[in-house]
XYZ file of C-alpha atoms in Angstrom:
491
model
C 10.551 8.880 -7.510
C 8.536 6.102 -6.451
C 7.236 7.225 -3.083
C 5.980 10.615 -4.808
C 4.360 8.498 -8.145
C 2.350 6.343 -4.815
C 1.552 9.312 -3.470
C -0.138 11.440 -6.101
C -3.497 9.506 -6.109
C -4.325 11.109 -2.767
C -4.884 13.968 -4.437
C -8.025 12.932 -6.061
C -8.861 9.763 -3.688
C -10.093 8.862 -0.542
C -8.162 6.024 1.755
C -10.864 3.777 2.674
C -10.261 0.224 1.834
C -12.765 -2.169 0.503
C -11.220 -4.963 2.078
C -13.931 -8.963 1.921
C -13.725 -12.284 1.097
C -15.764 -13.985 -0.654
C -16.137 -17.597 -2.313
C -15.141 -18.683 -5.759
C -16.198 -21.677 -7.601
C -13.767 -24.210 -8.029
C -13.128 -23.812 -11.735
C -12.459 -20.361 -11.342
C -8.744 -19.578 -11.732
C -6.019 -18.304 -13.630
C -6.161 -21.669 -15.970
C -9.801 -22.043 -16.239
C -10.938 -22.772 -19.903
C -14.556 -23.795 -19.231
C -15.502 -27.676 -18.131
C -13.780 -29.965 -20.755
C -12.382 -27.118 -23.111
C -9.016 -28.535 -24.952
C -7.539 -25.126 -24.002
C -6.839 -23.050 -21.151
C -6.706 -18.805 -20.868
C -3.434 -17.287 -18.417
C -3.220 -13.986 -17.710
C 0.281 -13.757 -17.698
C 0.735 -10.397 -15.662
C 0.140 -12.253 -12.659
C -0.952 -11.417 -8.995
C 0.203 -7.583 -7.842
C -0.622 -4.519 -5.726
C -0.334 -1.100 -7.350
C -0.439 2.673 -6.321
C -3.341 4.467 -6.927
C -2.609 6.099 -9.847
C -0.520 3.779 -11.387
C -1.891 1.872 -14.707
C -1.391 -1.718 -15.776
C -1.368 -3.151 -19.109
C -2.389 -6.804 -18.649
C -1.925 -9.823 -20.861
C -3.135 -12.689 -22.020
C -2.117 -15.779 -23.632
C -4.416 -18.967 -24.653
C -2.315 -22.297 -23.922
C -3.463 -24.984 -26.016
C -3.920 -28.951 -25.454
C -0.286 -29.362 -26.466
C 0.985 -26.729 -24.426
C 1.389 -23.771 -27.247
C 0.722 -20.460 -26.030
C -0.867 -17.464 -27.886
C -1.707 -13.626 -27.549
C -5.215 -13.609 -26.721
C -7.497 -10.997 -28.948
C -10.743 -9.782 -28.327
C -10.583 -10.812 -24.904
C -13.166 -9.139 -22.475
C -11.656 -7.502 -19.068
C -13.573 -5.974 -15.708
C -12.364 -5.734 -12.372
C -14.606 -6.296 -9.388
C -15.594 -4.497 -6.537
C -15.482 -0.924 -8.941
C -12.095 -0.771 -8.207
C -11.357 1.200 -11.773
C -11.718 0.364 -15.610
C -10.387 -0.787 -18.096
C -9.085 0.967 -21.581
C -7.926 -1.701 -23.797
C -6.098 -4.062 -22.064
C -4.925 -1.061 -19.378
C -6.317 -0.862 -16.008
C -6.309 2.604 -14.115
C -7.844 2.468 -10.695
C -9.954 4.632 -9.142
C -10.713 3.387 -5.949
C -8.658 1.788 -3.201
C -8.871 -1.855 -2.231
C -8.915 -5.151 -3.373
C -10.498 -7.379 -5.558
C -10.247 -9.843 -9.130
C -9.290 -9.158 -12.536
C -11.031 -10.865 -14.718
C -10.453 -11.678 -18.733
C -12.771 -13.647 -20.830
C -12.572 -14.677 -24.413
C -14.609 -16.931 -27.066
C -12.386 -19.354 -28.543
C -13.848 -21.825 -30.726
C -17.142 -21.307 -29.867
C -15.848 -22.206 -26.253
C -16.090 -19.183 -23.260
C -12.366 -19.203 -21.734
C -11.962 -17.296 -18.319
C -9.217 -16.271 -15.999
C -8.973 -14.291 -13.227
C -6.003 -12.729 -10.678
C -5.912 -10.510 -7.727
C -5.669 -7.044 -7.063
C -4.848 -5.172 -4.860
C -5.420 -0.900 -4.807
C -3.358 0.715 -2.004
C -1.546 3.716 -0.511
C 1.795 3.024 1.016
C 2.890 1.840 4.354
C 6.117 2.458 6.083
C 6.943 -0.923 5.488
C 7.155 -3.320 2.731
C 5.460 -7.329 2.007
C 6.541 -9.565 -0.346
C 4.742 -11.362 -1.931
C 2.070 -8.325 -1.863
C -0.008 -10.167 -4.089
C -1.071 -13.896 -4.023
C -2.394 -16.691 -6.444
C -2.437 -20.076 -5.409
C -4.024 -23.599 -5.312
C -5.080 -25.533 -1.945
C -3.173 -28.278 -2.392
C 0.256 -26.413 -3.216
C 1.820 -25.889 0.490
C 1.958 -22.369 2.297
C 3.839 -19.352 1.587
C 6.160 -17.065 4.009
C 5.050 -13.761 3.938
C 8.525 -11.499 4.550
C 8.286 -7.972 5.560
C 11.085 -5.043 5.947
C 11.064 -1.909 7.589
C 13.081 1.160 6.714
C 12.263 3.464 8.735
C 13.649 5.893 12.630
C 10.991 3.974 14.599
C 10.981 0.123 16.281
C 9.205 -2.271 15.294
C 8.423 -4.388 17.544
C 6.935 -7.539 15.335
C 4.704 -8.300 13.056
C 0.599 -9.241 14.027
C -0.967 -11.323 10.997
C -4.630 -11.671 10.393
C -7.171 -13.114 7.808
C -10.304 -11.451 6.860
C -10.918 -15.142 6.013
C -9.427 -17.704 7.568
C -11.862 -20.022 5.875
C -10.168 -19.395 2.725
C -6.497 -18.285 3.262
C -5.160 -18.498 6.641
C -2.274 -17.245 8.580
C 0.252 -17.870 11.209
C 1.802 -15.953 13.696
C 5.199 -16.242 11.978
C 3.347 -14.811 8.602
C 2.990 -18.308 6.746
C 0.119 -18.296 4.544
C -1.912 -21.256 4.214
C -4.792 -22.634 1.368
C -7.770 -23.922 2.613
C -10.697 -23.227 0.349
C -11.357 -21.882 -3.212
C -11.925 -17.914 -2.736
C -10.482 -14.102 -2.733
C -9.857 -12.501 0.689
C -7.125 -10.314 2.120
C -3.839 -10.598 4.888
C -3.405 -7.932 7.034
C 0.007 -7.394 8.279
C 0.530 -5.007 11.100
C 4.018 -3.573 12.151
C 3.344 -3.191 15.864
C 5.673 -0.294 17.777
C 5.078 2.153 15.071
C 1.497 3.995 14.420
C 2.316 5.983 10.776
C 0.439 3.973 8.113
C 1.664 0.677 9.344
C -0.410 -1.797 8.009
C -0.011 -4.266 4.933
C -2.677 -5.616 3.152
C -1.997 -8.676 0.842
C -4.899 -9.696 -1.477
C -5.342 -13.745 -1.998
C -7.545 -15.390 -4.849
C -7.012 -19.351 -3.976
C -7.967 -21.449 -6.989
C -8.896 -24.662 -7.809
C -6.581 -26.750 -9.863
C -7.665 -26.452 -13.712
C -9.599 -29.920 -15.455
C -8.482 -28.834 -18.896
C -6.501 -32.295 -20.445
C -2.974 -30.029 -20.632
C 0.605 -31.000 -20.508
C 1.374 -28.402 -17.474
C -1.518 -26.912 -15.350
C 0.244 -25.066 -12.802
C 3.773 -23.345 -12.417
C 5.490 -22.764 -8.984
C 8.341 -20.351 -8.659
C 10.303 -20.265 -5.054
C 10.609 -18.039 -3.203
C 7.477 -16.211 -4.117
C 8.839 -13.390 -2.633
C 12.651 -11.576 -2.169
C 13.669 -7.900 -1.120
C 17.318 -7.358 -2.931
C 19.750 -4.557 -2.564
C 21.105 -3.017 -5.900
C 23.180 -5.381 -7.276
C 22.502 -8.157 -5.056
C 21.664 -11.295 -7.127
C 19.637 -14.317 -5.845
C 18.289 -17.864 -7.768
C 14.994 -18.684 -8.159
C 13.694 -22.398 -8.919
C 10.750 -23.680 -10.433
C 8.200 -26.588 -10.451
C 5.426 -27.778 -12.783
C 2.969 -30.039 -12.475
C 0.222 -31.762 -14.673
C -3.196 -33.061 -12.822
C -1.811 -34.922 -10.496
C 1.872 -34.342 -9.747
C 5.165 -32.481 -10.581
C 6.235 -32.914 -14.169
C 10.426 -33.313 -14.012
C 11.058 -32.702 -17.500
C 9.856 -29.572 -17.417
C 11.724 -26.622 -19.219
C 10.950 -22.554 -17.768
C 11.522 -19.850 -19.925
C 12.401 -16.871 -17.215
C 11.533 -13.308 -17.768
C 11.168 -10.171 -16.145
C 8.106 -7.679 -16.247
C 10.702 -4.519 -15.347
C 13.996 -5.665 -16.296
C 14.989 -1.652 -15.430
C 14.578 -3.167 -11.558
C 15.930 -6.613 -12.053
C 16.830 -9.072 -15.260
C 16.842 -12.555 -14.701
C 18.866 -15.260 -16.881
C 18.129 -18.557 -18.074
C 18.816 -20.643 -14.807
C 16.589 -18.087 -12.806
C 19.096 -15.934 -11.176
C 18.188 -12.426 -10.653
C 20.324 -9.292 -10.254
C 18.837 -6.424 -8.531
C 19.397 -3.215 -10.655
C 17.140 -0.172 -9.711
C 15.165 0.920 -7.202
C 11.383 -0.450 -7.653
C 9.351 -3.423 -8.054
C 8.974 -6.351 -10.668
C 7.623 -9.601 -11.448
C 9.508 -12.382 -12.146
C 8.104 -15.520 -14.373
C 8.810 -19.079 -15.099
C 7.165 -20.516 -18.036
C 6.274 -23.815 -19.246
C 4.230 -25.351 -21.682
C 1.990 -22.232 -21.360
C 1.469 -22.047 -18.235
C 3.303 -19.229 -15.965
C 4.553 -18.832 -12.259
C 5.629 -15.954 -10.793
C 7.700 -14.470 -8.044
C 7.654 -11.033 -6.582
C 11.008 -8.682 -6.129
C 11.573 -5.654 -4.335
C 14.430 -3.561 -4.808
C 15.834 -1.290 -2.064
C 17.436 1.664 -1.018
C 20.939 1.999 -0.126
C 19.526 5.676 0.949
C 16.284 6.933 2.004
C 14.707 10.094 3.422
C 12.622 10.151 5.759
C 9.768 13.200 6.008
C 8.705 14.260 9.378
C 5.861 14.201 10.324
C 4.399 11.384 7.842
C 1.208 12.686 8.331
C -0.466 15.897 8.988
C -3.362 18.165 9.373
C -3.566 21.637 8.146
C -6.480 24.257 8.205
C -7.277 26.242 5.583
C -4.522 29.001 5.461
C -2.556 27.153 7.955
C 0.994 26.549 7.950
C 2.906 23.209 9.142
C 6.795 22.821 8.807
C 8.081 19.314 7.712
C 11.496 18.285 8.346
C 13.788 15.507 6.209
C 16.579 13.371 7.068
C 18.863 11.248 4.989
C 19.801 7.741 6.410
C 22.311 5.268 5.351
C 20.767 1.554 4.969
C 22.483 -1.493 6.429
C 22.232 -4.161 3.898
C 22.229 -6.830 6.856
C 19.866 -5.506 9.593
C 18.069 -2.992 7.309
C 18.827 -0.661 10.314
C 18.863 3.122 9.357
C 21.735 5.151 10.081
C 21.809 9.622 9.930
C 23.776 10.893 6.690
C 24.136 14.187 5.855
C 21.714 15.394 3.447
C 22.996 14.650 -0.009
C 23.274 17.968 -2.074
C 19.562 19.283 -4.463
C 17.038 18.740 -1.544
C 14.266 19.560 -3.497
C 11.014 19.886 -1.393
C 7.865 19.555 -3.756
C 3.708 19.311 -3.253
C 2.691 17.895 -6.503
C 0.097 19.402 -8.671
C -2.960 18.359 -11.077
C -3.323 21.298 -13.114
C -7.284 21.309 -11.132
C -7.650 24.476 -8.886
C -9.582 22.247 -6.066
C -7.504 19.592 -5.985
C -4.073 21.780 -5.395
C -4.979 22.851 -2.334
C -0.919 23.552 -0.465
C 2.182 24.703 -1.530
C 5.626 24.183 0.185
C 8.641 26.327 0.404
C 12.181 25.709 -0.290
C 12.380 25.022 3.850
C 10.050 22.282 4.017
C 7.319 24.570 5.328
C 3.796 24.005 4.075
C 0.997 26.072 3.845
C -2.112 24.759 3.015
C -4.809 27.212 0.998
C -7.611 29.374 2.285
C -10.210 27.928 -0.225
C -9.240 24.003 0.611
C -11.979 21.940 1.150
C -12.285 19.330 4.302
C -11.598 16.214 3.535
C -9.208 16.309 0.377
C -5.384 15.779 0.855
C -2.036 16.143 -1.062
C 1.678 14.808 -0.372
C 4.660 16.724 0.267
C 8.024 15.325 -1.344
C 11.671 15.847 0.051
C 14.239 14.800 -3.022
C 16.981 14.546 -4.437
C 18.259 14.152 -8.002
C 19.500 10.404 -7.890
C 18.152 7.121 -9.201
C 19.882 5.259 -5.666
C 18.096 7.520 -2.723
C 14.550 6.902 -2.064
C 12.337 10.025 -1.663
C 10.237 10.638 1.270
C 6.984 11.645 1.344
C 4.290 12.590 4.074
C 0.382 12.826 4.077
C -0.838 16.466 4.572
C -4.674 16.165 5.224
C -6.845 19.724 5.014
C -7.939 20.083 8.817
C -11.423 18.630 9.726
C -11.342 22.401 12.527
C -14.088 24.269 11.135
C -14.083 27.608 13.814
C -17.138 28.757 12.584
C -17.623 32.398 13.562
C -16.626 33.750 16.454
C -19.569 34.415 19.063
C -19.951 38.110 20.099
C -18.414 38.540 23.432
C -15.888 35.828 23.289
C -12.495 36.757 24.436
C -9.989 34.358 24.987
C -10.355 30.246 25.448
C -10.326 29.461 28.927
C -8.574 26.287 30.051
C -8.329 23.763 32.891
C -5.682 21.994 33.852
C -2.527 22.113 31.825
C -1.780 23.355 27.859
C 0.597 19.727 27.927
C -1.316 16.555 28.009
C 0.133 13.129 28.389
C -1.835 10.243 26.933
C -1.468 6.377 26.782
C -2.461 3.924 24.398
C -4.134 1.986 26.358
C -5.561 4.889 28.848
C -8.520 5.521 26.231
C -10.121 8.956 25.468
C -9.118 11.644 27.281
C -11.659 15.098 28.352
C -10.725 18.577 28.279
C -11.883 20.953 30.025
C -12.282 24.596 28.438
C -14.482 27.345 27.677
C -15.045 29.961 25.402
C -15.233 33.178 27.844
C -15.191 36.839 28.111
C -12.761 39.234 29.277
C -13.634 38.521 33.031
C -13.158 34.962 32.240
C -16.925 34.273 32.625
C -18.440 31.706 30.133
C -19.941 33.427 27.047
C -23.192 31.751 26.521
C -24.348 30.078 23.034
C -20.502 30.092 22.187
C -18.987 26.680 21.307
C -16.231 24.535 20.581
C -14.535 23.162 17.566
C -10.933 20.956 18.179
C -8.745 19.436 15.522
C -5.641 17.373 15.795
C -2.387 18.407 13.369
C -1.457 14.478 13.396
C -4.231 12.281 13.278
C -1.687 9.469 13.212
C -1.297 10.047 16.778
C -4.406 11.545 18.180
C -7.963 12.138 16.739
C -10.374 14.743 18.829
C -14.622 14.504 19.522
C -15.745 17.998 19.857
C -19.017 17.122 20.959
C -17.399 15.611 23.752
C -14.336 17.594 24.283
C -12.176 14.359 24.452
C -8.741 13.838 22.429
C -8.499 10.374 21.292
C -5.040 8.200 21.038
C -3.996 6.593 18.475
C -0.428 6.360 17.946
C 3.058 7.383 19.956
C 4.118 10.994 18.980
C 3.210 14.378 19.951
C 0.096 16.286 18.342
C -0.920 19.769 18.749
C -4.158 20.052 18.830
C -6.206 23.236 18.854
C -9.665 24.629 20.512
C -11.511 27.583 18.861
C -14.303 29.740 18.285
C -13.801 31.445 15.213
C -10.709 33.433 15.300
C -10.561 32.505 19.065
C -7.996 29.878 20.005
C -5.760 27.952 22.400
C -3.316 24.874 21.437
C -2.542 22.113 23.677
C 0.364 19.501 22.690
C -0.402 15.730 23.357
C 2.329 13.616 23.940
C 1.008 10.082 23.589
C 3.215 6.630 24.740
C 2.355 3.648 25.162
């Protein structure tokens, strides 16, 4: 249950990403051993994006003059931009963005460093591969490929750098190395508004000084998306200072060999659903590639993302759909027997704050606070369907009381509103009033929006905001007072 494990950090964390560039000096990279050092230190778990409350054991190995690698001890590790902590050699986030591992070590009297990207993130609707980069300047570009599995139509891809300086992009999604640094890609699915952005953390290096027999390791593609059982070769290169070394031999391996196994010539065979690592290894030094494995079924949980008040209800709806291997087009199947719908807990009364019936209908708790959120999970028991999952936010509506003398919520113009994306804000007119429709003074307004992926409101200006195609239902009140319009926003 992938989707639900991704999901479970929302429980205790908020979504804002701490997404910057910023420049690194040339010597810092995954090879870097210190100015003239005889050795070099790798950390051989590589590049990678993670789920929120997922932990990562990292490792390290220090590659000697002659190419001979060892485990690392005592090594020293931190993560920038107080993205989590370390235990050991395991890092457990605890904040959502990206940034740099680093690992240090004294070897020989000599300070050996090595650092990676990282990247903290909830999940989008669509996939990236390679999620993660680390490269050199001089090394060529690399395609970024992305999939969608989901009802909606996507319409293409829009591809930006938050530093163009240091990694740029084209509109096609190939990455290019200009400058030593860390920044992040942001890849945008355009024709869908549910969590549909990317983001793809890049540390660009500079190529290590250390006198070693292989510096650097490239393994293409750096990237593939397999179906179960689908198999597909990877090659490697290596390369000393100044060009590729051909009698180079790679040791492959797989970080997850549960999702795919790779054999000696670097083909790999897709077996569970998930995501892994692949590595080429030589003299030391280590490459990687990144491989997704997909569905041949997913779910699908709608709405993917909802607000609820406090002791309000929502009712969420699943569908099973068929995946062509070709087109990655989705195609309605009945729903495969043991639907199981689930809101995880924590065991901490304030962070399970909703429950869900065996219908898919949600009802979030009268003590919730504003501002926290959960997940709810349609499943079934089967290692080959993917689970779906939605966001259920607790509603940012706060009534208040109602004011003596209100009666009912008076409004103007119709209870169905039609928006467009690129119409802007739109006003609403109503009024808290008495029984003789006549405006209760002192008595105001609060709105909220049950799908904030498609429109937000501004109370203090009685305007409902769009954001995304769909249809919202969003609600005016004075305490226990209230009306509901529906939204249908287009393009």
């Amino acid at each position: 249950m992938r989707k639900l494990m991704s999901f479970v950090a929302l429980l205790v964390l908020g979504v804002t990403l701490v997404i910057g560039c910023k420049k690194k000096n040339d010597d810092d990279n995954n090879n870097n051993g210190g100015s003239g050092s005889a050795s070099a230190l790798v950390i051989r778990t590589g590049a990678r994006t993670m789920s929120p409350d997922e932990k990562v054991t990292y490792e390290a190995v220090v590659v000697d003059s002659k190419g001979n690698a060892t485990a690392a001890s005592g090594v020293t590790w931190s993560v920038s931009n107080s993205l989590g902590s370390f235990s050991g050699n395991v890092f457990s986030p605890s904040n959502s963005g990206n940034g740099v591992i680093s690992a240090s070590v004294v070897v020989s009297g000599k300070t050996l460093t090595a650092q990676v990207p990282v990247g903290i993130y909830l999940p989008a609707v669509f996939t990236v591969v390679p999620s993660a980069i680390i490269w050199t300047t001089d090394a060529g570009t690399i395609p970024l490929t992305s999939v969608y599995l989901g009802t909606g139509t996507v319409t293409g891809y829009t591809y930006s750098s938050s530093d163009a300086s240091i990694a740029s992009v084209d509109g096609t999604g190939n990455v290019s190395f200009n400058k030593t640094g860390e920044c992040v890609i942001t890849v945008t699915a355009n024709g869908i508004s549910d969590n549909n952005k990317v983001y793809v953390p890049v540390l660009v290096v500079g190529m290590p000084t250390e006198p070693l027999p292989i510096v650097r390791v490239a393994v293409n593609p750096a990237g593939k998306e397999l179906f179960r059982n689908e198999t597909a070769t990877f090659t490697a290169k290596a390369y000393n200072s100044s060009n590729a070394e051909t009698s180079a031999t790679f040791t492959w391996a797989s970080q997850d060999e549960s999702v795919a196994t790779v054999d000696a010539n670097g083909t790999v065979t897709a077996k569970s659903l998930g995501k892994t690592i692949i590595t080429a290894t030589a003299s030391g030094m280590t490459g990687q590639a990144e491989v997704d494995v997909l569905p041949d079924t997913t779910i699908i949980v709608t709405p993917i993302m909802a607000s609820i008040a406090p002791g309000g209800t929502k009712q969420f709806t699943a569908q099973a759909y068929a995946v062509n291997h070709s087109t990655k087009a989705l195609s309605p199947i009945a729903m495969p027997a043991g639907l199981t719908w689930e809101v995880p807990t924590t065991g901490v009364p304030i962070f399970d704050i909703a429950s869900v019936n065996s219908t898919g209908l949600v009802t979030m708790s009268s003590s919730a606070s504003l501002g926290l959120s959960t997940v709810v999970v349609a499943h079934v028991s089967s290692p080959t369907i993917e689970e779906g999952a939605a966001l259920v936010m607790v509603s940012d509506c706060n009534c208040g009381s109602t004011t003596p003398g209100v009666h009912h919520i008076k409004l103007t113009g119709s209870s169905t509103i039609s928006a467009s994306l690129m119409g802007g804000p739109v006003t609403v007119v109503a009024a808290a009033v008495d029984a003789s429709n006549i405006p209760v003074t002192g008595a105001t307004l609060s709105m909220c929006s049950d799908n904030m992926a498609v429109c937000t409101v501004d109370a203090s200006n009685m305007t409902i905001v769009p954001v995304g195609p769909g249809t919202a239902v969003v609600t005016i009140c004075n305490g226990s007072v209230s009306i509901q319009v529906t939204v249908n926003v287009t393009f």
